[in-house]
mmCIF file of C-alpha atoms and ligand atoms in Angstrom:
data_model
loop_
_atom_site.group_PDB
_atom_site.id
_atom_site.type_symbol
_atom_site.label_atom_id
_atom_site.label_comp_id
_atom_site.label_asym_id
_atom_site.label_seq_id
_atom_site.Cartn_x
_atom_site.Cartn_y
_atom_site.Cartn_z
ATOM 1 C CA UNK A 1 238.476 -91.327 -82.010
ATOM 2 C CA UNK A 2 238.441 -92.670 -78.469
ATOM 3 C CA UNK A 3 241.871 -93.447 -76.981
ATOM 4 C CA UNK A 4 242.704 -94.823 -73.555
ATOM 5 C CA UNK A 5 245.951 -95.165 -71.605
ATOM 6 C CA UNK A 6 246.293 -98.114 -69.252
ATOM 7 C CA UNK A 7 248.988 -99.513 -66.984
ATOM 8 C CA UNK A 8 249.981 -99.909 -63.372
ATOM 9 C CA UNK A 9 250.195 -96.991 -60.943
ATOM 10 C CA UNK A 10 253.136 -94.710 -61.736
ATOM 11 C CA UNK A 11 253.765 -96.107 -65.221
ATOM 12 C CA UNK A 12 253.457 -92.643 -66.764
ATOM 13 C CA UNK A 13 249.906 -92.723 -68.170
ATOM 14 C CA UNK A 14 248.930 -89.213 -67.060
ATOM 15 C CA UNK A 15 252.208 -87.757 -68.303
ATOM 16 C CA UNK A 16 251.900 -89.405 -71.727
ATOM 17 C CA UNK A 17 248.180 -88.632 -72.071
ATOM 18 C CA UNK A 18 248.901 -84.947 -71.432
ATOM 19 C CA UNK A 19 251.830 -84.842 -73.898
ATOM 20 C CA UNK A 20 249.732 -86.548 -76.593
ATOM 21 C CA UNK A 21 246.851 -84.113 -76.009
ATOM 22 C CA UNK A 22 249.270 -81.138 -76.276
ATOM 23 C CA UNK A 23 250.709 -82.527 -79.495
ATOM 24 C CA UNK A 24 247.338 -83.152 -81.159
ATOM 25 C CA UNK A 25 246.058 -79.723 -80.098
ATOM 26 C CA UNK A 26 249.156 -78.119 -81.609
ATOM 27 C CA UNK A 27 248.133 -79.842 -84.855
ATOM 28 C CA UNK A 28 244.744 -78.126 -84.568
ATOM 29 C CA UNK A 29 242.774 -81.138 -83.307
ATOM 30 C CA UNK A 30 239.946 -80.656 -80.854
ATOM 31 C CA UNK A 31 240.939 -82.869 -77.899
ATOM 32 C CA UNK A 32 239.165 -83.768 -74.661
ATOM 33 C CA UNK A 33 241.662 -85.059 -72.113
ATOM 34 C CA UNK A 34 239.886 -86.875 -69.322
ATOM 35 C CA UNK A 35 240.448 -89.527 -66.659
ATOM 36 C CA UNK A 36 238.872 -92.307 -64.623
ATOM 37 C CA UNK A 37 237.623 -92.614 -62.043
ATOM 38 C CA UNK A 38 236.262 -89.117 -62.709
ATOM 39 C CA UNK A 39 235.939 -86.965 -65.785
ATOM 40 C CA UNK A 40 232.502 -85.528 -64.939
ATOM 41 C CA UNK A 41 231.331 -83.750 -61.756
ATOM 42 C CA UNK A 42 229.378 -86.773 -60.467
ATOM 43 C CA UNK A 43 232.140 -89.235 -61.294
ATOM 44 C CA UNK A 44 234.715 -87.017 -59.563
ATOM 45 C CA UNK A 45 232.606 -87.285 -56.400
ATOM 46 C CA UNK A 46 232.651 -91.069 -56.681
ATOM 47 C CA UNK A 47 236.435 -90.856 -57.212
ATOM 48 C CA UNK A 48 236.916 -89.497 -53.702
ATOM 49 C CA UNK A 49 234.881 -92.397 -52.299
ATOM 50 C CA UNK A 50 236.897 -95.108 -54.018
ATOM 51 C CA UNK A 51 240.426 -93.714 -53.844
ATOM 52 C CA UNK A 52 240.581 -92.421 -50.291
ATOM 53 C CA UNK A 53 240.493 -94.291 -47.005
ATOM 54 C CA UNK A 54 241.498 -97.771 -45.880
ATOM 55 C CA UNK A 55 242.303 -100.456 -48.463
ATOM 56 C CA UNK A 56 239.434 -102.569 -47.027
ATOM 57 C CA UNK A 57 236.907 -99.729 -47.115
ATOM 58 C CA UNK A 58 234.934 -101.436 -49.941
ATOM 59 C CA UNK A 59 234.593 -105.024 -51.096
ATOM 60 C CA UNK A 60 235.610 -105.771 -54.681
ATOM 61 C CA UNK A 61 231.933 -106.234 -55.621
ATOM 62 C CA UNK A 62 230.927 -102.826 -54.219
ATOM 63 C CA UNK A 63 233.861 -101.274 -56.056
ATOM 64 C CA UNK A 64 232.720 -102.751 -59.362
ATOM 65 C CA UNK A 65 229.385 -100.970 -58.880
ATOM 66 C CA UNK A 66 230.994 -97.667 -57.862
ATOM 67 C CA UNK A 67 233.548 -97.606 -60.714
ATOM 68 C CA UNK A 68 230.877 -98.599 -63.237
ATOM 69 C CA UNK A 69 228.493 -95.919 -61.912
ATOM 70 C CA UNK A 70 231.277 -93.340 -62.269
ATOM 71 C CA UNK A 71 232.014 -94.577 -65.806
ATOM 72 C CA UNK A 72 228.369 -94.425 -66.849
ATOM 73 C CA UNK A 73 228.139 -90.772 -65.751
ATOM 74 C CA UNK A 74 231.476 -89.999 -67.453
ATOM 75 C CA UNK A 75 230.215 -91.604 -70.693
ATOM 76 C CA UNK A 76 226.863 -89.795 -70.646
ATOM 77 C CA UNK A 77 228.174 -86.356 -69.771
ATOM 78 C CA UNK A 78 231.693 -86.138 -71.172
ATOM 79 C CA UNK A 79 232.838 -88.899 -73.539
ATOM 80 C CA UNK A 80 229.819 -89.527 -75.786
ATOM 81 C CA UNK A 81 229.014 -85.808 -76.316
ATOM 82 C CA UNK A 82 232.665 -85.144 -77.233
ATOM 83 C CA UNK A 83 232.803 -88.059 -79.690
ATOM 84 C CA UNK A 84 229.489 -86.953 -81.217
ATOM 85 C CA UNK A 85 231.021 -83.496 -81.765
ATOM 86 C CA UNK A 86 233.934 -85.089 -83.653
ATOM 87 C CA UNK A 87 236.536 -84.527 -80.939
ATOM 88 C CA UNK A 88 239.417 -86.813 -80.024
ATOM 89 C CA UNK A 89 238.881 -88.228 -76.523
ATOM 90 C CA UNK A 90 241.974 -89.277 -74.576
ATOM 91 C CA UNK A 91 241.084 -91.100 -71.379
ATOM 92 C CA UNK A 92 243.587 -91.825 -68.597
ATOM 93 C CA UNK A 93 242.310 -95.337 -67.621
ATOM 94 C CA UNK A 94 238.980 -96.842 -68.663
ATOM 95 C CA UNK A 95 237.164 -100.189 -68.292
ATOM 96 C CA UNK A 96 240.342 -102.277 -68.610
ATOM 97 C CA UNK A 97 241.367 -100.875 -65.203
ATOM 98 C CA UNK A 98 238.173 -102.290 -63.681
ATOM 99 C CA UNK A 99 238.813 -105.640 -65.411
ATOM 100 C CA UNK A 100 242.201 -105.651 -63.669
ATOM 101 C CA UNK A 101 241.861 -103.928 -60.300
ATOM 102 C CA UNK A 102 238.370 -105.158 -59.400
ATOM 103 C CA UNK A 103 238.326 -108.228 -61.643
ATOM 104 C CA UNK A 104 241.603 -109.761 -60.454
ATOM 105 C CA UNK A 105 242.751 -108.239 -57.181
ATOM 106 C CA UNK A 106 240.500 -110.128 -54.752
ATOM 107 C CA UNK A 107 239.475 -113.321 -56.484
ATOM 108 C CA UNK A 108 238.266 -113.823 -60.046
ATOM 109 C CA UNK A 109 235.437 -111.327 -60.611
ATOM 110 C CA UNK A 110 236.203 -110.644 -64.270
ATOM 111 C CA UNK A 111 232.875 -112.183 -65.362
ATOM 112 C CA UNK A 112 230.894 -109.748 -63.208
ATOM 113 C CA UNK A 113 232.940 -106.790 -64.466
ATOM 114 C CA UNK A 114 232.342 -107.785 -68.093
ATOM 115 C CA UNK A 115 228.636 -108.410 -67.565
ATOM 116 C CA UNK A 116 228.080 -105.037 -65.910
ATOM 117 C CA UNK A 117 230.164 -103.379 -68.617
ATOM 118 C CA UNK A 118 227.985 -104.960 -71.296
ATOM 119 C CA UNK A 119 224.809 -103.789 -69.567
ATOM 120 C CA UNK A 120 225.838 -100.274 -68.557
ATOM 121 C CA UNK A 121 228.725 -99.107 -70.788
ATOM 122 C CA UNK A 122 228.796 -101.255 -73.925
ATOM 123 C CA UNK A 123 231.698 -99.521 -75.602
ATOM 124 C CA UNK A 124 235.474 -99.916 -75.755
ATOM 125 C CA UNK A 125 238.098 -97.371 -76.805
ATOM 126 C CA UNK A 126 239.175 -97.497 -80.464
ATOM 127 C CA UNK A 127 242.780 -97.792 -79.331
ATOM 128 C CA UNK A 128 244.317 -98.592 -75.928
ATOM 129 C CA UNK A 129 247.947 -97.762 -75.172
ATOM 130 C CA UNK A 130 249.335 -99.976 -72.415
ATOM 131 C CA UNK A 131 252.361 -98.384 -70.753
ATOM 132 C CA UNK A 132 254.222 -101.406 -69.424
ATOM 133 C CA UNK A 133 256.920 -101.303 -66.768
ATOM 134 C CA UNK A 134 258.214 -103.096 -63.715
ATOM 135 C CA UNK A 135 255.999 -102.637 -60.638
ATOM 136 C CA UNK A 136 258.738 -101.609 -58.186
ATOM 137 C CA UNK A 137 259.706 -98.580 -60.285
ATOM 138 C CA UNK A 138 256.057 -97.729 -60.910
ATOM 139 C CA UNK A 139 255.172 -97.871 -57.243
ATOM 140 C CA UNK A 140 258.204 -95.757 -56.300
ATOM 141 C CA UNK A 141 257.150 -93.142 -58.854
ATOM 142 C CA UNK A 142 253.525 -93.214 -57.670
ATOM 143 C CA UNK A 143 254.482 -92.908 -53.999
ATOM 144 C CA UNK A 144 256.782 -89.997 -54.889
ATOM 145 C CA UNK A 145 253.625 -88.009 -55.648
ATOM 146 C CA UNK A 146 252.614 -87.924 -51.964
ATOM 147 C CA UNK A 147 248.870 -87.652 -52.538
ATOM 148 C CA UNK A 148 245.849 -88.766 -50.527
ATOM 149 C CA UNK A 149 244.460 -91.060 -53.276
ATOM 150 C CA UNK A 150 246.540 -94.068 -52.392
ATOM 151 C CA UNK A 151 244.087 -96.829 -51.509
ATOM 152 C CA UNK A 152 245.301 -99.082 -54.327
ATOM 153 C CA UNK A 153 248.958 -98.173 -53.916
ATOM 154 C CA UNK A 154 248.536 -99.354 -50.294
ATOM 155 C CA UNK A 155 247.681 -102.834 -51.569
ATOM 156 C CA UNK A 156 251.427 -103.005 -52.257
ATOM 157 C CA UNK A 157 253.901 -104.400 -54.778
ATOM 158 C CA UNK A 158 252.249 -107.849 -54.933
ATOM 159 C CA UNK A 159 249.083 -106.330 -56.380
ATOM 160 C CA UNK A 160 251.091 -104.225 -58.844
ATOM 161 C CA UNK A 161 252.880 -107.353 -60.109
ATOM 162 C CA UNK A 162 249.560 -109.102 -60.604
ATOM 163 C CA UNK A 163 248.197 -106.030 -62.405
ATOM 164 C CA UNK A 164 251.193 -105.852 -64.746
ATOM 165 C CA UNK A 165 250.811 -109.504 -65.749
ATOM 166 C CA UNK A 166 247.047 -109.039 -66.067
ATOM 167 C CA UNK A 167 247.370 -106.011 -68.357
ATOM 168 C CA UNK A 168 249.830 -107.872 -70.624
ATOM 169 C CA UNK A 169 247.395 -110.807 -70.814
ATOM 170 C CA UNK A 170 244.570 -108.375 -71.648
ATOM 171 C CA UNK A 171 246.680 -106.932 -74.495
ATOM 172 C CA UNK A 172 246.957 -110.466 -75.910
ATOM 173 C CA UNK A 173 243.230 -111.026 -75.457
ATOM 174 C CA UNK A 174 242.375 -107.858 -77.445
ATOM 175 C CA UNK A 175 245.274 -107.494 -79.930
ATOM 176 C CA UNK A 176 243.339 -105.302 -82.374
ATOM 177 C CA UNK A 177 242.705 -102.612 -79.794
ATOM 178 C CA UNK A 178 245.828 -102.795 -77.583
ATOM 179 C CA UNK A 179 249.361 -101.529 -78.247
ATOM 180 C CA UNK A 180 252.085 -102.123 -75.633
ATOM 181 C CA UNK A 181 254.719 -99.452 -74.996
ATOM 182 C CA UNK A 182 257.830 -99.853 -72.839
ATOM 183 C CA UNK A 183 257.432 -97.207 -70.113
ATOM 184 C CA UNK A 184 260.816 -97.751 -68.435
ATOM 185 C CA UNK A 185 262.540 -95.147 -70.586
ATOM 186 C CA UNK A 186 262.843 -91.353 -70.379
ATOM 187 C CA UNK A 187 259.581 -89.442 -70.752
ATOM 188 C CA UNK A 188 260.450 -87.959 -74.145
ATOM 189 C CA UNK A 189 261.499 -91.346 -75.598
ATOM 190 C CA UNK A 190 258.194 -92.920 -74.543
ATOM 191 C CA UNK A 191 256.342 -89.871 -75.929
ATOM 192 C CA UNK A 192 258.067 -90.272 -79.308
ATOM 193 C CA UNK A 193 256.874 -93.897 -79.480
ATOM 194 C CA UNK A 194 253.322 -92.852 -78.578
ATOM 195 C CA UNK A 195 253.279 -90.253 -81.373
ATOM 196 C CA UNK A 196 254.708 -92.670 -83.942
ATOM 197 C CA UNK A 197 252.082 -95.216 -83.019
ATOM 198 C CA UNK A 198 249.228 -92.726 -83.195
ATOM 199 C CA UNK A 199 250.463 -91.492 -86.576
ATOM 200 C CA UNK A 200 250.530 -95.105 -87.846
ATOM 201 C CA UNK A 201 247.003 -95.743 -86.616
ATOM 202 C CA UNK A 202 245.845 -92.609 -88.484
ATOM 203 C CA UNK A 203 244.088 -90.838 -85.627
HETATM 204 P P1 ADP B 301 250.484 -92.660 -63.874
HETATM 205 O O1 ADP B 301 249.470 -91.699 -64.396
HETATM 206 O O2 ADP B 301 250.662 -93.855 -64.740
HETATM 207 O O3 ADP B 301 250.306 -93.028 -62.446
HETATM 208 P P2 ADP B 301 252.284 -90.368 -63.960
HETATM 209 O O4 ADP B 301 252.298 -89.886 -65.365
HETATM 210 O O5 ADP B 301 251.470 -89.623 -62.975
HETATM 211 O O6 ADP B 301 251.901 -91.933 -63.944
HETATM 212 O O7 ADP B 301 253.791 -90.469 -63.466
HETATM 213 C C1 ADP B 301 254.134 -90.792 -62.135
HETATM 214 C C2 ADP B 301 255.400 -90.032 -61.736
HETATM 215 O O8 ADP B 301 256.502 -90.507 -62.496
HETATM 216 C C3 ADP B 301 255.317 -88.538 -62.002
HETATM 217 O O9 ADP B 301 256.013 -87.854 -60.984
HETATM 218 C C4 ADP B 301 256.006 -88.365 -63.349
HETATM 219 O O10 ADP B 301 256.601 -87.111 -63.496
HETATM 220 C C5 ADP B 301 257.049 -89.470 -63.306
HETATM 221 N N1 ADP B 301 257.294 -90.067 -64.637
HETATM 222 C C6 ADP B 301 256.381 -90.308 -65.616
HETATM 223 N N2 ADP B 301 256.960 -90.893 -66.694
HETATM 224 C C7 ADP B 301 258.266 -91.059 -66.366
HETATM 225 C C8 ADP B 301 259.400 -91.612 -67.075
HETATM 226 N N3 ADP B 301 259.285 -92.134 -68.315
HETATM 227 N N4 ADP B 301 260.586 -91.610 -66.437
HETATM 228 C C9 ADP B 301 260.707 -91.106 -65.176
HETATM 229 N N5 ADP B 301 259.695 -90.552 -64.465
HETATM 230 C C10 ADP B 301 258.480 -90.526 -65.042
HETATM 231 P P1 TYD B 302 244.866 -93.099 -61.207
HETATM 232 O O1 TYD B 302 244.505 -91.760 -60.721
HETATM 233 O O2 TYD B 302 245.013 -93.312 -62.681
HETATM 234 O O3 TYD B 302 246.164 -93.573 -60.426
HETATM 235 P P2 TYD B 302 247.653 -93.678 -60.910
HETATM 236 O O4 TYD B 302 248.010 -92.324 -61.463
HETATM 237 O O5 TYD B 302 248.363 -94.008 -59.639
HETATM 238 O O6 TYD B 302 247.757 -94.759 -61.940
HETATM 239 O O7 TYD B 302 243.836 -94.194 -60.683
HETATM 240 C C1 TYD B 302 243.657 -94.306 -59.316
HETATM 241 C C2 TYD B 302 243.520 -95.732 -58.888
HETATM 242 O O8 TYD B 302 242.232 -96.226 -59.233
HETATM 243 C C3 TYD B 302 244.536 -96.692 -59.440
HETATM 244 O O9 TYD B 302 245.230 -97.273 -58.353
HETATM 245 C C4 TYD B 302 243.708 -97.740 -60.139
HETATM 246 C C5 TYD B 302 242.331 -97.570 -59.557
HETATM 247 N N1 TYD B 302 241.228 -97.924 -60.482
HETATM 248 C C6 TYD B 302 240.491 -99.071 -60.224
HETATM 249 O O10 TYD B 302 240.762 -99.790 -59.255
HETATM 250 N N2 TYD B 302 239.452 -99.390 -61.046
HETATM 251 C C7 TYD B 302 239.108 -98.618 -62.111
HETATM 252 O O11 TYD B 302 238.151 -98.942 -62.841
HETATM 253 C C8 TYD B 302 239.870 -97.426 -62.364
HETATM 254 C C9 TYD B 302 239.515 -96.539 -63.517
HETATM 255 C C10 TYD B 302 240.924 -97.115 -61.517
#
């Protein structure tokens, strides 16, 4: 089973992915918890290139190539071997993030993202949990982390609003795969919803 968490920056994806992994492991499941960009040594190197530095460091087109290159390495070295071994893979962001951040942020490049995905990745998660919440709260949470990986957070609240609307539209485009969860509630309440949903989907 291949699960992904999606949503705007600061929506609580990493927190919920970790709690779900802990819960499934406590049930005796073999779980690989991973993230994008990153999740393999090569992809983690690309992560530093795309998440650090000025917002205008890369064009959207160059970013599509870099994120897809990172994803290809992550698939080859981490995700596909784990799935082949029967493990549950929980991925903090996946291709839907590229569809949004590179596909929508600077013009409509969704067609290029999808074409490259078809050529180089060719696989979607079995289930995608979209943690939805208002962008101001998300951005405040994300900025509270005080990290150096803030290129996209520096694009500001306007981008986050566009991303939120885009993710909700994506959930409507792929209703079989997507489930939307209200992230503007306490961590443990959101986590309870995630577990109930996963139990229903018979992971
Ligand atoms: P994301 O991975 O979506 O960027 P994180 O899980 O890293 O989000 O959460 C961002 C920050 O917000 C962290 O400091 C985290 O502890 C906090 N946080 C996460 N979920 C909640 C929540 N439901 N309510 C309040 N704070 C939260
Ligand atoms: P992440 O570490 O998940 O950030 P956050 O915890 O703030 O949500 O992802 C870092 C940033 O990378 C995030 O702003 C979204 C961006 N991103 C893309 O632009 N394209 C992609 O394909 C992926 C996976 C992430």
